[in-house]
mmCIF file of N, CA and C in Angstrom:
data_model
loop_
_atom_site.group_PDB
_atom_site.id
_atom_site.type_symbol
_atom_site.label_atom_id
_atom_site.label_comp_id
_atom_site.label_asym_id
_atom_site.label_seq_id
_atom_site.Cartn_x
_atom_site.Cartn_y
_atom_site.Cartn_z
ATOM 1 N N MET W 1 116.303 118.784 118.827
ATOM 2 C CA MET W 1 115.864 117.389 118.732
ATOM 3 C C MET W 1 114.350 117.347 118.606
ATOM 4 N N SER W 2 113.820 116.649 117.617
ATOM 5 C CA SER W 2 112.380 116.602 117.408
ATOM 6 C C SER W 2 111.751 115.523 118.289
ATOM 7 N N GLU W 3 110.439 115.667 118.472
ATOM 8 C CA GLU W 3 109.712 114.686 119.271
ATOM 9 C C GLU W 3 109.735 113.335 118.566
ATOM 10 N N PRO W 4 110.031 112.257 119.280
ATOM 11 C CA PRO W 4 110.071 110.953 118.644
ATOM 12 C C PRO W 4 108.697 110.502 118.152
ATOM 13 N N SER W 5 107.607 110.981 118.782
ATOM 14 C CA SER W 5 106.270 110.545 118.380
ATOM 15 C C SER W 5 105.568 111.572 117.502
ATOM 16 N N ALA W 6 106.310 112.553 116.985
ATOM 17 C CA ALA W 6 105.694 113.556 116.121
ATOM 18 C C ALA W 6 105.114 112.865 114.889
ATOM 19 N N PRO W 7 103.849 113.158 114.575
ATOM 20 C CA PRO W 7 103.239 112.486 113.430
ATOM 21 C C PRO W 7 103.874 112.940 112.126
ATOM 22 N N PRO W 8 103.966 112.035 111.151
ATOM 23 C CA PRO W 8 104.520 112.434 109.854
ATOM 24 C C PRO W 8 103.595 113.437 109.180
ATOM 25 N N LYS W 9 104.187 114.303 108.370
ATOM 26 C CA LYS W 9 103.403 115.307 107.659
ATOM 27 C C LYS W 9 102.892 114.701 106.359
ATOM 28 N N PRO W 10 101.566 114.665 106.162
ATOM 29 C CA PRO W 10 101.028 114.078 104.929
ATOM 30 C C PRO W 10 101.189 115.004 103.726
ATOM 31 N N THR W 11 101.354 114.394 102.562
ATOM 32 C CA THR W 11 101.375 115.141 101.302
ATOM 33 C C THR W 11 99.932 115.510 100.946
ATOM 34 N N ALA W 12 99.741 116.291 99.890
ATOM 35 C CA ALA W 12 98.394 116.668 99.457
ATOM 36 C C ALA W 12 97.563 115.432 99.101
ATOM 37 N N SER W 13 98.157 114.479 98.406
ATOM 38 C CA SER W 13 97.431 113.247 98.036
ATOM 39 C C SER W 13 97.085 112.421 99.272
ATOM 40 N N GLU W 14 97.992 112.392 100.218
ATOM 41 C CA GLU W 14 97.733 111.651 101.457
ATOM 42 C C GLU W 14 96.626 112.326 102.259
ATOM 43 N N LEU W 15 96.608 113.655 102.282
ATOM 44 C CA LEU W 15 95.524 114.367 102.965
ATOM 45 C C LEU W 15 94.178 114.052 102.323
ATOM 46 N N GLU W 16 94.171 113.927 101.013
ATOM 47 C CA GLU W 16 92.941 113.563 100.304
ATOM 48 C C GLU W 16 92.444 112.193 100.772
ATOM 49 N N MET W 17 93.343 111.232 100.903
ATOM 50 C CA MET W 17 92.972 109.894 101.374
ATOM 51 C C MET W 17 92.502 109.951 102.833
ATOM 52 N N LEU W 18 93.195 110.748 103.648
ATOM 53 C CA LEU W 18 92.792 110.883 105.052
ATOM 54 C C LEU W 18 91.391 111.483 105.161
ATOM 55 N N ARG W 19 91.098 112.510 104.358
ATOM 56 C CA ARG W 19 89.754 113.111 104.388
ATOM 57 C C ARG W 19 88.692 112.060 104.049
ATOM 58 N N LEU W 20 88.976 111.229 103.050
ATOM 59 C CA LEU W 20 88.024 110.182 102.685
ATOM 60 C C LEU W 20 87.826 109.195 103.836
ATOM 61 N N LEU W 21 88.924 108.792 104.467
ATOM 62 C CA LEU W 21 88.828 107.826 105.564
ATOM 63 C C LEU W 21 88.154 108.427 106.799
ATOM 64 N N TRP W 22 88.367 109.721 107.059
ATOM 65 C CA TRP W 22 87.665 110.352 108.179
ATOM 66 C C TRP W 22 86.166 110.368 107.914
ATOM 67 N N GLN W 23 85.761 110.499 106.649
ATOM 68 C CA GLN W 23 84.331 110.478 106.298
ATOM 69 C C GLN W 23 83.776 109.058 106.332
ATOM 70 N N LEU W 24 84.533 108.115 105.768
ATOM 71 C CA LEU W 24 84.062 106.735 105.647
ATOM 72 C C LEU W 24 84.157 105.952 106.946
ATOM 73 N N GLY W 25 85.168 106.235 107.742
ATOM 74 C CA GLY W 25 85.520 105.362 108.843
ATOM 75 C C GLY W 25 86.453 104.290 108.294
ATOM 76 N N PRO W 26 86.840 103.306 109.094
ATOM 77 C CA PRO W 26 87.739 102.261 108.596
ATOM 78 C C PRO W 26 87.185 101.641 107.312
ATOM 79 N N ALA W 27 88.056 101.498 106.307
ATOM 80 C CA ALA W 27 87.588 101.040 104.992
ATOM 81 C C ALA W 27 88.666 100.277 104.256
ATOM 82 N N SER W 28 88.229 99.428 103.333
ATOM 83 C CA SER W 28 89.162 98.701 102.467
ATOM 84 C C SER W 28 89.629 99.630 101.353
ATOM 85 N N ALA W 29 90.669 99.220 100.654
ATOM 86 C CA ALA W 29 91.172 100.006 99.525
ATOM 87 C C ALA W 29 90.081 100.171 98.464
ATOM 88 N N LYS W 30 89.284 99.130 98.259
ATOM 89 C CA LYS W 30 88.197 99.206 97.273
ATOM 90 C C LYS W 30 87.184 100.276 97.669
ATOM 91 N N GLN W 31 86.824 100.324 98.947
ATOM 92 C CA GLN W 31 85.863 101.328 99.416
ATOM 93 C C GLN W 31 86.431 102.742 99.290
ATOM 94 N N VAL W 32 87.707 102.898 99.617
ATOM 95 C CA VAL W 32 88.347 104.209 99.492
ATOM 96 C C VAL W 32 88.391 104.613 98.021
ATOM 97 N N HIS W 33 88.723 103.665 97.144
ATOM 98 C CA HIS W 33 88.770 103.955 95.709
ATOM 99 C C HIS W 33 87.395 104.393 95.206
ATOM 100 N N GLN W 34 86.349 103.695 95.604
ATOM 101 C CA GLN W 34 84.996 104.058 95.168
ATOM 102 C C GLN W 34 84.641 105.479 95.622
ATOM 103 N N ALA W 35 85.041 105.850 96.829
ATOM 104 C CA ALA W 35 84.779 107.205 97.322
ATOM 105 C C ALA W 35 85.631 108.224 96.564
ATOM 106 N N ALA W 36 86.871 107.856 96.248
ATOM 107 C CA ALA W 36 87.786 108.778 95.556
ATOM 108 C C ALA W 36 87.323 109.089 94.147
ATOM 109 N N ILE W 37 86.789 108.100 93.437
ATOM 110 C CA ILE W 37 86.402 108.346 92.040
ATOM 111 C C ILE W 37 85.168 109.242 91.924
ATOM 112 N N ALA W 38 84.471 109.455 93.023
ATOM 113 C CA ALA W 38 83.331 110.381 92.989
ATOM 114 C C ALA W 38 83.808 111.790 92.643
ATOM 115 N N SER W 39 84.981 112.161 93.149
ATOM 116 C CA SER W 39 85.516 113.497 92.852
ATOM 117 C C SER W 39 86.671 113.460 91.852
ATOM 118 N N ARG W 40 87.295 112.290 91.721
ATOM 119 C CA ARG W 40 88.413 112.145 90.777
ATOM 120 C C ARG W 40 88.226 110.877 89.961
ATOM 121 N N PRO W 41 87.402 110.940 88.901
ATOM 122 C CA PRO W 41 87.101 109.743 88.102
ATOM 123 C C PRO W 41 88.333 109.076 87.484
ATOM 124 N N ASP W 42 89.412 109.824 87.330
ATOM 125 C CA ASP W 42 90.639 109.272 86.738
ATOM 126 C C ASP W 42 91.504 108.513 87.745
ATOM 127 N N MET W 43 91.117 108.476 89.017
ATOM 128 C CA MET W 43 91.920 107.840 90.065
ATOM 129 C C MET W 43 91.879 106.324 89.917
ATOM 130 N N ALA W 44 93.019 105.718 89.662
ATOM 131 C CA ALA W 44 93.108 104.265 89.477
ATOM 132 C C ALA W 44 93.128 103.552 90.826
ATOM 133 N N TYR W 45 92.545 102.364 90.860
ATOM 134 C CA TYR W 45 92.542 101.557 92.081
ATOM 135 C C TYR W 45 93.968 101.294 92.558
ATOM 136 N N ALA W 46 94.856 100.970 91.636
ATOM 137 C CA ALA W 46 96.245 100.676 92.005
ATOM 138 C C ALA W 46 96.908 101.880 92.686
ATOM 139 N N THR W 47 96.565 103.072 92.254
ATOM 140 C CA THR W 47 97.120 104.288 92.854
ATOM 141 C C THR W 47 96.636 104.431 94.290
ATOM 142 N N VAL W 48 95.341 104.213 94.504
ATOM 143 C CA VAL W 48 94.772 104.298 95.855
ATOM 144 C C VAL W 48 95.417 103.251 96.754
ATOM 145 N N LEU W 49 95.516 102.022 96.287
ATOM 146 C CA LEU W 49 96.102 100.945 97.081
ATOM 147 C C LEU W 49 97.549 101.263 97.453
ATOM 148 N N ARG W 50 98.325 101.701 96.485
ATOM 149 C CA ARG W 50 99.735 102.022 96.744
ATOM 150 C C ARG W 50 99.858 103.168 97.741
ATOM 151 N N LEU W 51 99.012 104.169 97.601
ATOM 152 C CA LEU W 51 99.032 105.308 98.508
ATOM 153 C C LEU W 51 98.670 104.875 99.933
ATOM 154 N N LEU W 52 97.661 104.037 100.063
ATOM 155 C CA LEU W 52 97.274 103.546 101.386
ATOM 156 C C LEU W 52 98.404 102.725 102.011
ATOM 157 N N GLN W 53 99.056 101.882 101.208
ATOM 158 C CA GLN W 53 100.179 101.077 101.718
ATOM 159 C C GLN W 53 101.323 101.980 102.177
ATOM 160 N N LEU W 54 101.640 102.984 101.386
ATOM 161 C CA LEU W 54 102.705 103.921 101.733
ATOM 162 C C LEU W 54 102.357 104.687 103.014
ATOM 163 N N MET W 55 101.103 105.114 103.115
ATOM 164 C CA MET W 55 100.665 105.852 104.306
ATOM 165 C C MET W 55 100.733 104.972 105.552
ATOM 166 N N HIS W 56 100.445 103.693 105.394
ATOM 167 C CA HIS W 56 100.570 102.759 106.514
ATOM 168 C C HIS W 56 102.032 102.647 106.949
ATOM 169 N N THR W 57 102.925 102.540 105.978
ATOM 170 C CA THR W 57 104.362 102.453 106.265
ATOM 171 C C THR W 57 104.859 103.703 106.986
ATOM 172 N N LYS W 58 104.349 104.858 106.582
ATOM 173 C CA LYS W 58 104.750 106.133 107.195
ATOM 174 C C LYS W 58 104.144 106.340 108.581
ATOM 175 N N GLY W 59 103.139 105.539 108.933
ATOM 176 C CA GLY W 59 102.491 105.690 110.230
ATOM 177 C C GLY W 59 101.274 106.603 110.214
ATOM 178 N N LEU W 60 100.820 106.993 109.013
ATOM 179 C CA LEU W 60 99.628 107.834 108.916
ATOM 180 C C LEU W 60 98.343 107.020 109.050
ATOM 181 N N LEU W 61 98.409 105.729 108.723
ATOM 182 C CA LEU W 61 97.253 104.847 108.798
ATOM 183 C C LEU W 61 97.569 103.611 109.611
ATOM 184 N N THR W 62 96.526 103.041 110.203
ATOM 185 C CA THR W 62 96.627 101.710 110.791
ATOM 186 C C THR W 62 96.012 100.751 109.778
ATOM 187 N N ARG W 63 96.345 99.476 109.884
ATOM 188 C CA ARG W 63 95.818 98.491 108.940
ATOM 189 C C ARG W 63 95.424 97.236 109.695
ATOM 190 N N ASP W 64 94.176 96.841 109.536
ATOM 191 C CA ASP W 64 93.673 95.607 110.122
ATOM 192 C C ASP W 64 93.810 94.524 109.058
ATOM 193 N N GLU W 65 94.666 93.546 109.326
ATOM 194 C CA GLU W 65 94.953 92.497 108.361
ATOM 195 C C GLU W 65 94.222 91.195 108.676
ATOM 196 N N SER W 66 93.228 91.261 109.572
ATOM 197 C CA SER W 66 92.548 90.034 109.989
ATOM 198 C C SER W 66 91.601 89.481 108.921
ATOM 199 N N ALA W 67 91.135 90.320 108.031
ATOM 200 C CA ALA W 67 90.262 89.857 106.942
ATOM 201 C C ALA W 67 91.058 89.810 105.640
ATOM 202 N N ARG W 68 90.476 89.192 104.625
ATOM 203 C CA ARG W 68 91.164 89.085 103.332
ATOM 204 C C ARG W 68 91.471 90.471 102.773
ATOM 205 N N ALA W 69 90.483 91.348 102.805
ATOM 206 C CA ALA W 69 90.700 92.734 102.365
ATOM 207 C C ALA W 69 91.146 93.546 103.577
ATOM 208 N N HIS W 70 92.351 94.069 103.526
ATOM 209 C CA HIS W 70 92.862 94.855 104.631
ATOM 210 C C HIS W 70 92.009 96.104 104.813
ATOM 211 N N VAL W 71 91.817 96.482 106.075
ATOM 212 C CA VAL W 71 91.006 97.647 106.403
ATOM 213 C C VAL W 71 91.921 98.726 106.957
ATOM 214 N N TYR W 72 91.858 99.900 106.335
ATOM 215 C CA TYR W 72 92.709 101.024 106.709
ATOM 216 C C TYR W 72 91.914 102.047 107.521
ATOM 217 N N ALA W 73 92.604 102.696 108.453
ATOM 218 C CA ALA W 73 91.993 103.758 109.258
ATOM 219 C C ALA W 73 93.073 104.785 109.589
ATOM 220 N N PRO W 74 92.696 106.044 109.740
ATOM 221 C CA PRO W 74 93.682 107.064 110.117
ATOM 222 C C PRO W 74 94.312 106.717 111.467
ATOM 223 N N ALA W 75 95.601 106.966 111.582
ATOM 224 C CA ALA W 75 96.317 106.674 112.818
ATOM 225 C C ALA W 75 96.020 107.702 113.898
ATOM 226 N N GLN W 76 95.545 108.879 113.504
ATOM 227 C CA GLN W 76 95.187 109.886 114.493
ATOM 228 C C GLN W 76 93.903 110.590 114.071
ATOM 229 N N PRO W 77 93.176 111.123 115.049
ATOM 230 C CA PRO W 77 91.912 111.796 114.742
ATOM 231 C C PRO W 77 92.115 113.033 113.861
ATOM 232 N N GLN W 78 91.089 113.390 113.127
ATOM 233 C CA GLN W 78 91.142 114.523 112.208
ATOM 234 C C GLN W 78 91.552 115.804 112.925
ATOM 235 N N ASP W 79 90.924 116.110 114.055
ATOM 236 C CA ASP W 79 91.229 117.371 114.742
ATOM 237 C C ASP W 79 92.665 117.418 115.240
ATOM 238 N N SER W 80 93.206 116.287 115.638
ATOM 239 C CA SER W 80 94.586 116.233 116.117
ATOM 240 C C SER W 80 95.574 116.538 114.997
ATOM 241 N N LEU W 81 95.383 115.915 113.834
ATOM 242 C CA LEU W 81 96.277 116.155 112.702
ATOM 243 C C LEU W 81 96.135 117.590 112.199
ATOM 244 N N GLN W 82 94.897 118.066 112.100
ATOM 245 C CA GLN W 82 94.682 119.436 111.633
ATOM 246 C C GLN W 82 95.329 120.447 112.578
ATOM 247 N N THR W 83 95.219 120.231 113.872
ATOM 248 C CA THR W 83 95.842 121.128 114.843
ATOM 249 C C THR W 83 97.353 121.142 114.669
ATOM 250 N N SER W 84 97.945 119.982 114.452
ATOM 251 C CA SER W 84 99.382 119.884 114.233
ATOM 252 C C SER W 84 99.806 120.632 112.974
ATOM 253 N N LEU W 85 99.048 120.458 111.882
ATOM 254 C CA LEU W 85 99.374 121.141 110.627
ATOM 255 C C LEU W 85 99.200 122.652 110.749
ATOM 256 N N ILE W 86 98.165 123.080 111.457
ATOM 257 C CA ILE W 86 97.946 124.524 111.644
ATOM 258 C C ILE W 86 99.045 125.118 112.507
ATOM 259 N N ARG W 87 99.447 124.406 113.542
ATOM 260 C CA ARG W 87 100.529 124.889 114.413
ATOM 261 C C ARG W 87 101.797 125.113 113.584
ATOM 262 N N GLU W 88 102.095 124.169 112.695
ATOM 263 C CA GLU W 88 103.273 124.287 111.833
ATOM 264 C C GLU W 88 103.130 125.465 110.868
ATOM 265 N N LEU W 89 101.942 125.619 110.288
ATOM 266 C CA LEU W 89 101.690 126.734 109.373
ATOM 267 C C LEU W 89 101.827 128.076 110.091
ATOM 268 N N ILE W 90 101.260 128.192 111.279
ATOM 269 C CA ILE W 90 101.362 129.439 112.051
ATOM 270 C C ILE W 90 102.826 129.763 112.326
ATOM 271 N N HIS W 91 103.580 128.759 112.710
ATOM 272 C CA HIS W 91 105.003 128.966 113.009
ATOM 273 C C HIS W 91 105.778 129.401 111.770
ATOM 274 N N LYS W 92 105.570 128.681 110.650
ATOM 275 C CA LYS W 92 106.355 128.935 109.439
ATOM 276 C C LYS W 92 105.918 130.180 108.679
ATOM 277 N N ALA W 93 104.619 130.372 108.499
ATOM 278 C CA ALA W 93 104.129 131.429 107.607
ATOM 279 C C ALA W 93 103.682 132.700 108.314
ATOM 280 N N PHE W 94 103.407 132.615 109.616
ATOM 281 C CA PHE W 94 102.859 133.773 110.316
ATOM 282 C C PHE W 94 103.663 134.145 111.558
ATOM 283 N N SER W 95 104.934 133.779 111.595
ATOM 284 C CA SER W 95 105.835 134.113 112.707
ATOM 285 C C SER W 95 105.240 133.763 114.069
ATOM 286 N N GLY W 96 104.492 132.683 114.115
ATOM 287 C CA GLY W 96 103.937 132.219 115.380
ATOM 288 C C GLY W 96 102.663 132.929 115.810
ATOM 289 N N SER W 97 102.114 133.806 114.989
ATOM 290 C CA SER W 97 100.928 134.585 115.363
ATOM 291 C C SER W 97 99.651 133.946 114.839
ATOM 292 N N GLY W 98 98.851 133.406 115.747
ATOM 293 C CA GLY W 98 97.551 132.860 115.379
ATOM 294 C C GLY W 98 96.628 133.949 114.864
ATOM 295 N N LYS W 99 96.748 135.140 115.427
ATOM 296 C CA LYS W 99 95.926 136.268 114.983
ATOM 297 C C LYS W 99 96.178 136.566 113.508
ATOM 298 N N GLU W 100 97.437 136.565 113.085
ATOM 299 C CA GLU W 100 97.757 136.842 111.675
ATOM 300 C C GLU W 100 97.186 135.762 110.758
ATOM 301 N N LEU W 101 97.190 134.505 111.206
ATOM 302 C CA LEU W 101 96.586 133.428 110.427
ATOM 303 C C LEU W 101 95.096 133.674 110.253
ATOM 304 N N VAL W 102 94.411 134.009 111.334
ATOM 305 C CA VAL W 102 92.970 134.250 111.281
ATOM 306 C C VAL W 102 92.657 135.432 110.378
ATOM 307 N N LEU W 103 93.415 136.504 110.521
ATOM 308 C CA LEU W 103 93.176 137.683 109.683
ATOM 309 C C LEU W 103 93.393 137.352 108.207
ATOM 310 N N ALA W 104 94.435 136.587 107.902
ATOM 311 C CA ALA W 104 94.688 136.192 106.514
ATOM 312 C C ALA W 104 93.535 135.332 105.990
ATOM 313 N N ALA W 105 93.020 134.430 106.813
ATOM 314 C CA ALA W 105 91.918 133.570 106.400
ATOM 315 C C ALA W 105 90.641 134.377 106.165
ATOM 316 N N LEU W 106 90.427 135.394 106.982
ATOM 317 C CA LEU W 106 89.216 136.201 106.851
ATOM 318 C C LEU W 106 89.242 137.094 105.617
ATOM 319 N N ARG W 107 90.439 137.407 105.113
ATOM 320 C CA ARG W 107 90.555 138.258 103.926
ATOM 321 C C ARG W 107 90.244 137.444 102.668
ATOM 322 N N GLY W 108 88.962 137.354 102.323
ATOM 323 C CA GLY W 108 88.586 136.742 101.053
ATOM 324 C C GLY W 108 88.426 135.238 101.044
ATOM 325 N N HIS W 109 88.627 134.563 102.160
ATOM 326 C CA HIS W 109 88.537 133.104 102.170
ATOM 327 C C HIS W 109 87.345 132.598 102.969
ATOM 328 N N VAL W 110 86.524 133.535 103.468
ATOM 329 C CA VAL W 110 85.411 133.156 104.320
ATOM 330 C C VAL W 110 84.134 133.785 103.762
ATOM 331 N N SER W 111 83.112 132.967 103.585
ATOM 332 C CA SER W 111 81.835 133.483 103.084
ATOM 333 C C SER W 111 81.136 134.280 104.181
ATOM 334 N N ALA W 112 80.121 135.029 103.795
ATOM 335 C CA ALA W 112 79.350 135.817 104.765
ATOM 336 C C ALA W 112 78.709 134.887 105.803
ATOM 337 N N ARG W 113 78.229 133.731 105.359
ATOM 338 C CA ARG W 113 77.625 132.761 106.282
ATOM 339 C C ARG W 113 78.650 132.223 107.279
ATOM 340 N N GLU W 114 79.845 131.879 106.761
ATOM 341 C CA GLU W 114 80.906 131.382 107.646
ATOM 342 C C GLU W 114 81.343 132.472 108.631
ATOM 343 N N ARG W 115 81.422 133.708 108.143
ATOM 344 C CA ARG W 115 81.797 134.836 109.005
ATOM 345 C C ARG W 115 80.794 134.989 110.155
ATOM 346 N N ALA W 116 79.497 134.843 109.854
ATOM 347 C CA ALA W 116 78.456 134.941 110.881
ATOM 348 C C ALA W 116 78.592 133.801 111.894
ATOM 349 N N GLU W 117 78.905 132.603 111.411
ATOM 350 C CA GLU W 117 79.102 131.459 112.308
ATOM 351 C C GLU W 117 80.304 131.697 113.220
ATOM 352 N N ILE W 118 81.377 132.235 112.658
ATOM 353 C CA ILE W 118 82.579 132.540 113.444
ATOM 354 C C ILE W 118 82.254 133.583 114.507
ATOM 355 N N GLN W 119 81.511 134.617 114.105
ATOM 356 C CA GLN W 119 81.146 135.667 115.059
ATOM 357 C C GLN W 119 80.311 135.095 116.198
ATOM 358 N N ALA W 120 79.389 134.189 115.879
ATOM 359 C CA ALA W 120 78.554 133.565 116.910
ATOM 360 C C ALA W 120 79.422 132.778 117.897
ATOM 361 N N ILE W 121 80.412 132.082 117.400
ATOM 362 C CA ILE W 121 81.329 131.329 118.274
ATOM 363 C C ILE W 121 82.113 132.291 119.162
ATOM 364 N N LEU W 122 82.619 133.376 118.561
ATOM 365 C CA LEU W 122 83.365 134.367 119.338
ATOM 366 C C LEU W 122 82.486 134.999 120.404
ATOM 367 N N ASP W 123 81.230 135.287 120.066
ATOM 368 C CA ASP W 123 80.307 135.890 121.031
ATOM 369 C C ASP W 123 80.055 134.950 122.205
ATOM 370 N N GLN W 124 79.997 133.645 121.956
ATOM 371 C CA GLN W 124 79.804 132.664 123.031
ATOM 372 C C GLN W 124 81.012 132.605 123.951
ATOM 373 N N GLU W 125 82.193 132.888 123.430
ATOM 374 C CA GLU W 125 83.436 132.776 124.186
ATOM 375 C C GLU W 125 83.733 134.009 125.040
ATOM 376 N N LYS W 126 82.988 135.117 124.827
ATOM 377 C CA LYS W 126 83.258 136.344 125.579
ATOM 378 C C LYS W 126 83.011 136.111 127.062
ATOM 379 N N PRO W 127 83.953 136.594 127.933
ATOM 380 C CA PRO W 127 83.742 136.450 129.372
ATOM 381 C C PRO W 127 82.618 137.385 129.828
ATOM 382 N N PRO W 128 81.912 137.034 130.899
ATOM 383 C CA PRO W 128 80.847 137.892 131.417
ATOM 384 C C PRO W 128 81.405 139.280 131.742
ATOM 385 N N ALA W 129 80.553 140.303 131.655
ATOM 386 C CA ALA W 129 80.982 141.681 131.937
ATOM 387 C C ALA W 129 81.596 141.775 133.316
ATOM 388 N N GLY W 130 82.723 142.501 133.401
ATOM 389 C CA GLY W 130 83.406 142.687 134.690
ATOM 390 C C GLY W 130 84.351 141.557 135.052
ATOM 391 N N LYS W 131 84.451 140.527 134.216
ATOM 392 C CA LYS W 131 85.337 139.394 134.518
ATOM 393 C C LYS W 131 86.415 139.226 133.467
ATOM 394 N N ALA W 132 86.707 140.268 132.712
ATOM 395 C CA ALA W 132 87.682 140.189 131.625
ATOM 396 C C ALA W 132 89.076 140.032 132.113
#
């Protein structure tokens, strides 16, 4: 039996809209469309509006209907959704091993700068000597 409050899994297009809304904050369909055409000039306003409406129906977005132009916002924080998606990916693709996910990501998907940043984070997390 699945959790009744488990968030719906967004499609690739829905994730694109969520990324825009996490950057913009609560926004109207027009504002989301303007942000979307910066990277996808072929994106029609009607497509953005329909996608936002569908995402609201699925529970991925909240919608403030108090103004003439409805304002959409992600239903859950970015880190929460990303953690949920990563947990599912680890379970499905890496037999539940977070280590295997990290190793796969490090093989060719991380720049030297990102690798140094990761190492710095790992170094901060090391327990003091003698307390391992």
